[in-house]
PDB file of C-alpha atoms in Angstrom:
ATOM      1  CA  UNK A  28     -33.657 -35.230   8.877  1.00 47.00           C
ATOM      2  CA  UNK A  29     -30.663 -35.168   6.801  1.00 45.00           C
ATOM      3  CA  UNK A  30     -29.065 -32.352   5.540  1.00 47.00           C
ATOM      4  CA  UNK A  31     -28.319 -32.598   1.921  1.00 47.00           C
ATOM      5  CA  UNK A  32     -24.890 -30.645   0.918  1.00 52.00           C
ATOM      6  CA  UNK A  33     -24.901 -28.388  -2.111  1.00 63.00           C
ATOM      7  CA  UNK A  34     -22.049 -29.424  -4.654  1.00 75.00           C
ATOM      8  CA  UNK A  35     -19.289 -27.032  -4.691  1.00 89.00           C
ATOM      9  CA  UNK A  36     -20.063 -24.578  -7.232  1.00 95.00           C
ATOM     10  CA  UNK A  37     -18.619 -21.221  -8.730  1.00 97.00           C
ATOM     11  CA  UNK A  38     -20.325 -19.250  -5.734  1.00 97.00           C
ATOM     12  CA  UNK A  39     -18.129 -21.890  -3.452  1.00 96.00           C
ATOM     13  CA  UNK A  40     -14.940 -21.554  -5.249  1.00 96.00           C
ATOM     14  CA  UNK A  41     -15.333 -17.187  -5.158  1.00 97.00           C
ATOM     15  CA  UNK A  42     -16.668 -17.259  -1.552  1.00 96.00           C
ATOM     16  CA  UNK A  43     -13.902 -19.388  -0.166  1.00 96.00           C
ATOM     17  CA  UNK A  44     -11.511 -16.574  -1.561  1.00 96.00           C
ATOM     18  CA  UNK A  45     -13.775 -14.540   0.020  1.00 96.00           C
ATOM     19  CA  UNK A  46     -12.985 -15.944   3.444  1.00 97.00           C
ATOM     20  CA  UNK A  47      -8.621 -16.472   2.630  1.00 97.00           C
ATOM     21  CA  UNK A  48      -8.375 -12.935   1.862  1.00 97.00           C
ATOM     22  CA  UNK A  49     -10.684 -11.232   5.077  1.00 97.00           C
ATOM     23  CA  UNK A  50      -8.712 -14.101   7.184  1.00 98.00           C
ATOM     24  CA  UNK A  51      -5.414 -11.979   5.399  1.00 98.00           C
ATOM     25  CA  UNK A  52      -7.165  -8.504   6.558  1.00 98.00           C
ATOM     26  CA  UNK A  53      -7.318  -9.415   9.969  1.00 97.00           C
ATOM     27  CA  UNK A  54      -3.550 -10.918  10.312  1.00 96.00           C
ATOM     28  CA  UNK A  55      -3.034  -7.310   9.037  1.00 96.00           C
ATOM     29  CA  UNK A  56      -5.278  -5.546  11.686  1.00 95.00           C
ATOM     30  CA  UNK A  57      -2.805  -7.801  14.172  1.00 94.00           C
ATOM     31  CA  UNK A  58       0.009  -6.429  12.884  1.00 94.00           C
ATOM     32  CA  UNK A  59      -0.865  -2.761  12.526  1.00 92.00           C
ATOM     33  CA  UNK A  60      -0.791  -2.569  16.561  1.00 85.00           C
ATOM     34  CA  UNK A  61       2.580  -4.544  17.022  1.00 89.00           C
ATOM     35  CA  UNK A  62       5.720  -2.590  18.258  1.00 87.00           C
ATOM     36  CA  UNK A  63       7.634  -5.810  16.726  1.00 89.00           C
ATOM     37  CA  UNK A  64      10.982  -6.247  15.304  1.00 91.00           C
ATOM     38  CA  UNK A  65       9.977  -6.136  11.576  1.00 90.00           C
ATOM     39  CA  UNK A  66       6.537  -5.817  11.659  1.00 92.00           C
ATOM     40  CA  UNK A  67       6.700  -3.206   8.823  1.00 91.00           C
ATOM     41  CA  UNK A  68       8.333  -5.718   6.484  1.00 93.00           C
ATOM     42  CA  UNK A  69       5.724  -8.258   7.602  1.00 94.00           C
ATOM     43  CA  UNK A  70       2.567  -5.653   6.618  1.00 95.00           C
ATOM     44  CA  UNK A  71       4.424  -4.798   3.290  1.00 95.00           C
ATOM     45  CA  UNK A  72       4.681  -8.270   2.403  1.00 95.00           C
ATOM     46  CA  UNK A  73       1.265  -9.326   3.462  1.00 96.00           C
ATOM     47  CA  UNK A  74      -0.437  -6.145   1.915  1.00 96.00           C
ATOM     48  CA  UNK A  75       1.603  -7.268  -1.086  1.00 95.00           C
ATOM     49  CA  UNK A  76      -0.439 -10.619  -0.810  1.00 96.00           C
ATOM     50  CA  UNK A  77      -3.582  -9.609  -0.127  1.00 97.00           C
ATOM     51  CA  UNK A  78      -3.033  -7.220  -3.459  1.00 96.00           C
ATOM     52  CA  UNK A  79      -2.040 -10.405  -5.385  1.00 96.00           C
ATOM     53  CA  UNK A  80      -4.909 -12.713  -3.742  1.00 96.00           C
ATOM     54  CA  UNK A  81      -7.852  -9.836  -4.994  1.00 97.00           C
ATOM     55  CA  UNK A  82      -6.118  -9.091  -8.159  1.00 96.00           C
ATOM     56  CA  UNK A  83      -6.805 -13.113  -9.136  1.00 97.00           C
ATOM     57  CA  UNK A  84      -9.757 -12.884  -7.694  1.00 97.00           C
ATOM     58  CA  UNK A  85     -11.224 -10.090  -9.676  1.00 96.00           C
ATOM     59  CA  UNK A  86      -9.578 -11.180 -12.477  1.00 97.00           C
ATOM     60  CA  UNK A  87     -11.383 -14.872 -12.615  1.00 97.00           C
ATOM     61  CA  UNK A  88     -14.710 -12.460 -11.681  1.00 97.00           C
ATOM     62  CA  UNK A  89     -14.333 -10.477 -14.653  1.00 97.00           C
ATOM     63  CA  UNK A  90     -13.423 -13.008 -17.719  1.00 97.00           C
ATOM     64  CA  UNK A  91     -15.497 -15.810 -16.703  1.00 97.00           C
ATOM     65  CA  UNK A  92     -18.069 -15.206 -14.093  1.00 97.00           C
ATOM     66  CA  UNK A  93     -19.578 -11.667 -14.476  1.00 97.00           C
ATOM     67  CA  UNK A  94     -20.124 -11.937 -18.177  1.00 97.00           C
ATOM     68  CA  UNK A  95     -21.553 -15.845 -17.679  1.00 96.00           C
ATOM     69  CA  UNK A  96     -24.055 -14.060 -15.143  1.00 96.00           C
ATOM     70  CA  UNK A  97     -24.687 -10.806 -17.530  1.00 94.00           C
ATOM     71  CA  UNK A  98     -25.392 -13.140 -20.252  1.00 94.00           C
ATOM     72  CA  UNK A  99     -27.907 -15.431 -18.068  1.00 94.00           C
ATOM     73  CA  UNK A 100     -29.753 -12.275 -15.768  1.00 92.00           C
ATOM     74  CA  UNK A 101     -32.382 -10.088 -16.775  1.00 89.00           C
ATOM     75  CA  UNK A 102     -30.916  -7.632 -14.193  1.00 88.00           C
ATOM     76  CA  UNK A 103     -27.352  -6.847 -14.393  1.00 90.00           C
ATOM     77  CA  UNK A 104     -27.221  -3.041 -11.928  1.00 93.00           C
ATOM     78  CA  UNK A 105     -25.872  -5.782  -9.537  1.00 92.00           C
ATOM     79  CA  UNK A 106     -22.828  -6.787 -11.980  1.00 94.00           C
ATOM     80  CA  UNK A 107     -21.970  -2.976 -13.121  1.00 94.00           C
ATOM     81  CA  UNK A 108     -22.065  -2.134  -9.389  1.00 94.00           C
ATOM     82  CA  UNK A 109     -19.477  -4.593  -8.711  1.00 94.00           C
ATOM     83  CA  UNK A 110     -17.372  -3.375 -11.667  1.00 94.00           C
ATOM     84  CA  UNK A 111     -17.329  -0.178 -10.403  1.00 94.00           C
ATOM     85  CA  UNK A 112     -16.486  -1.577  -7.005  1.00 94.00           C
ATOM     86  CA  UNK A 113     -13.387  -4.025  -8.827  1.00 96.00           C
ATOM     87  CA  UNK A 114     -12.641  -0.641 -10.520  1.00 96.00           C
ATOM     88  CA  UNK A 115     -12.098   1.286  -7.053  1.00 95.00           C
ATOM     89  CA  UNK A 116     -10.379  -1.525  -5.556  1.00 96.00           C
ATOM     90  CA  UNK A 117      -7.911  -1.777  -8.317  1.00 96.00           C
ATOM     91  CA  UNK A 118      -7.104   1.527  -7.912  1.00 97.00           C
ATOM     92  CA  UNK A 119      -6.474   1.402  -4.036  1.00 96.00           C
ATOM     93  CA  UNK A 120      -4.305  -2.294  -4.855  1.00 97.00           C
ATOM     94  CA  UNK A 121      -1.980   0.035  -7.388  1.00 96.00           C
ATOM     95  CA  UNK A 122      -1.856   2.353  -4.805  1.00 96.00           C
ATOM     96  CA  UNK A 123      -0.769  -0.115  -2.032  1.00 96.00           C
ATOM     97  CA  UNK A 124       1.572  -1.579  -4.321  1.00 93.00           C
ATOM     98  CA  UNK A 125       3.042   1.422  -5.352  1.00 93.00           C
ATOM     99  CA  UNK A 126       4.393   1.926  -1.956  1.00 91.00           C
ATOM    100  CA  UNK A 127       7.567   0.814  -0.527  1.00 87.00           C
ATOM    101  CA  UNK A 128       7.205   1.332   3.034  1.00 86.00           C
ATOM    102  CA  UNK A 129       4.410   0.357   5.712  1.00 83.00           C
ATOM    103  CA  UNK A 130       3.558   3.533   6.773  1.00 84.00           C
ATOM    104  CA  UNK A 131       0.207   5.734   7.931  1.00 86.00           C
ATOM    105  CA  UNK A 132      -1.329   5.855   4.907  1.00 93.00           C
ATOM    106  CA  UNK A 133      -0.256   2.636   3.692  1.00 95.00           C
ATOM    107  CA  UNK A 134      -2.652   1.626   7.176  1.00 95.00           C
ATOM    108  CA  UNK A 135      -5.202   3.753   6.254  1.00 95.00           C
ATOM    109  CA  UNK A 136      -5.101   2.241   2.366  1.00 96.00           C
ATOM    110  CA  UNK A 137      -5.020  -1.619   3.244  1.00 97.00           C
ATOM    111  CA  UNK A 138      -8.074  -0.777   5.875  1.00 96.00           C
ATOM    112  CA  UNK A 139     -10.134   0.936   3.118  1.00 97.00           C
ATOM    113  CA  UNK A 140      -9.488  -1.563   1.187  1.00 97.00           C
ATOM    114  CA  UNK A 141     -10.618  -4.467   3.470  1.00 97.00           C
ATOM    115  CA  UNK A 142     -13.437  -2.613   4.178  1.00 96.00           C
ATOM    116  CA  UNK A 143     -14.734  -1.827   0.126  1.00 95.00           C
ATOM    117  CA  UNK A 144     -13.716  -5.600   0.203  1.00 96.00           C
ATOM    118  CA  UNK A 145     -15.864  -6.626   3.053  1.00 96.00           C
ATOM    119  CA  UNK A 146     -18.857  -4.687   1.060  1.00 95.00           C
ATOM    120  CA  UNK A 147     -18.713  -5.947  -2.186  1.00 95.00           C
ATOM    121  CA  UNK A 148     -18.471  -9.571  -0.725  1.00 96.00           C
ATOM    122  CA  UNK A 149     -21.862  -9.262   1.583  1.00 96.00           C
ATOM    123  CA  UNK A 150     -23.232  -7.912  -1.970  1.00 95.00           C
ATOM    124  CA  UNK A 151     -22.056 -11.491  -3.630  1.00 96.00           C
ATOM    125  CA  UNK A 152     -23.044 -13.152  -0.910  1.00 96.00           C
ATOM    126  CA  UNK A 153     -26.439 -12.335  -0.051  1.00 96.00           C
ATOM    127  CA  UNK A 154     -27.277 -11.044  -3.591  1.00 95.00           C
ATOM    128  CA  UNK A 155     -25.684 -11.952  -6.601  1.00 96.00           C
ATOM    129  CA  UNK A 156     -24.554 -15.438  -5.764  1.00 96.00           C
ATOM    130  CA  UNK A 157     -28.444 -16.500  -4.763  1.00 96.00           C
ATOM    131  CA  UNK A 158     -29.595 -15.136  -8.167  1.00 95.00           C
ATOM    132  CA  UNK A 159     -26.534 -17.756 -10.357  1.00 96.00           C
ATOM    133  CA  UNK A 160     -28.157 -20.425  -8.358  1.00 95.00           C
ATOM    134  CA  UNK A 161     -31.285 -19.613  -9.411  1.00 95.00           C
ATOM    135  CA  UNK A 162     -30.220 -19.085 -13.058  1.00 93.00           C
ATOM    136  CA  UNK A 163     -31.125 -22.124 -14.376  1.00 90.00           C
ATOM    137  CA  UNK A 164     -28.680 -21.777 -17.610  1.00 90.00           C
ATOM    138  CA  UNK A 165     -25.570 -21.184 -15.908  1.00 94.00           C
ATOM    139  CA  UNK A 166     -23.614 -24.557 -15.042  1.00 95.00           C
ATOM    140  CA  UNK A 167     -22.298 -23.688 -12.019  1.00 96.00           C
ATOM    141  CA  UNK A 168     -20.378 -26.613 -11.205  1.00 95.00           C
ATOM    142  CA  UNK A 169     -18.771 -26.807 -14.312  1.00 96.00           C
ATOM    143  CA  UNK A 170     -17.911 -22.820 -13.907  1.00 97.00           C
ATOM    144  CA  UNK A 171     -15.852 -23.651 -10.683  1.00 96.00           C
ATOM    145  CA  UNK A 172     -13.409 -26.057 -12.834  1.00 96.00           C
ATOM    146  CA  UNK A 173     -13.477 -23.275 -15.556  1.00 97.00           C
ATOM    147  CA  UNK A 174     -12.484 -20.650 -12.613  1.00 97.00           C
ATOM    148  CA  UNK A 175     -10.055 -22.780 -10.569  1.00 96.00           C
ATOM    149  CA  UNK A 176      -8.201 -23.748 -13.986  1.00 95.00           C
ATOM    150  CA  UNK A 177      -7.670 -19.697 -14.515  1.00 97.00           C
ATOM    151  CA  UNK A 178      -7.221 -18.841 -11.192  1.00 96.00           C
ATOM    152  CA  UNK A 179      -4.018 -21.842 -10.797  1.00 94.00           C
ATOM    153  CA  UNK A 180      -2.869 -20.501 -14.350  1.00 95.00           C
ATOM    154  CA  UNK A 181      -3.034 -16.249 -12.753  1.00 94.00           C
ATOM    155  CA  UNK A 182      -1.275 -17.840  -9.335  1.00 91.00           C
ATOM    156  CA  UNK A 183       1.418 -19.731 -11.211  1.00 82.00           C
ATOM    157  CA  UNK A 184       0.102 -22.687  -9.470  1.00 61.00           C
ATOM    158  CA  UNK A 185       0.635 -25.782 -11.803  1.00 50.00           C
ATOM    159  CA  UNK A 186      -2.646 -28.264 -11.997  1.00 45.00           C
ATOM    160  CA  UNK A 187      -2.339 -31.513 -10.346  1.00 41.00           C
TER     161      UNK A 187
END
């Protein structure tokens, strides 16, 4: 029996962020043990990416997804939960970038944050992205070119 592969859609495009930036929080983890010439540097600069990589990414969310999805659902508590989730993760990214040294609490701050990140994707993931797919307004497919267009424009990326 074959297996027939779902066209990349707006779910793909999100979730494969999804997967960059938790691949990002556990080069961190790595580094938070190393006694390593520079390591502090290294965490500052990848905390620094990570920050960048989520601010995109909730970004793209906000303009063109979640109001595509509040316009399409009956039930939205799953989109104004993850607003207040964007909300608290924006605050902890200021925070982070804010500060010009790896220390403690700079630790403690990129952990929290991977793990209110780790939440709110399982959420995405086993909840809201199962109910777009099932909205049968939303043009999915067509979202993803509408989402990878703004997220290359927010990266500075040029289109090919």
């Amino acid at each position: 029996m074959a297996t027939i592969r779902q066209e990349a859609d707006a779910c793909t495009l999100l979730d494969s962020d999804h997967k960059a930036v938790k691949k990002m929080f556990k080069a961190y983890e790595e580094l938070v043990g190393s006694k390593a010439r520079g390591v502090d540097q290294k965490k500052l600069d990848l905390a620094h990416q990570i920050c960048h990589e989520l601010t995109v990414h909730a970004t793209i969310e906000e303009e063109i997804f979640y109001p595509a999805l509040r316009a399409a659902l009956k039930d939205t508590d799953l989109l104004a939960e993850a607003e207040v989730e964007h909300a608290s993760a924006k605050d902890l990214i200021a925070q982070i970038g804010s500060m010009e040294q790896a220390d403690e609490m700079f630790d403690a701050k990129v952990k929290v944050l991977g793990e209110y990140i780790d939440h709110h994707v399982k959420e995405e993931r086993n909840e809201m992205f199962p109910k777009a797919r099932a909205a049968r307004e939303l043009d999915l497919v067509a979202m993803r070119e509408e989402l990878m267009a703004r997220k290359e424009a927010l990266m500075g990326v040029e289109v090919a």
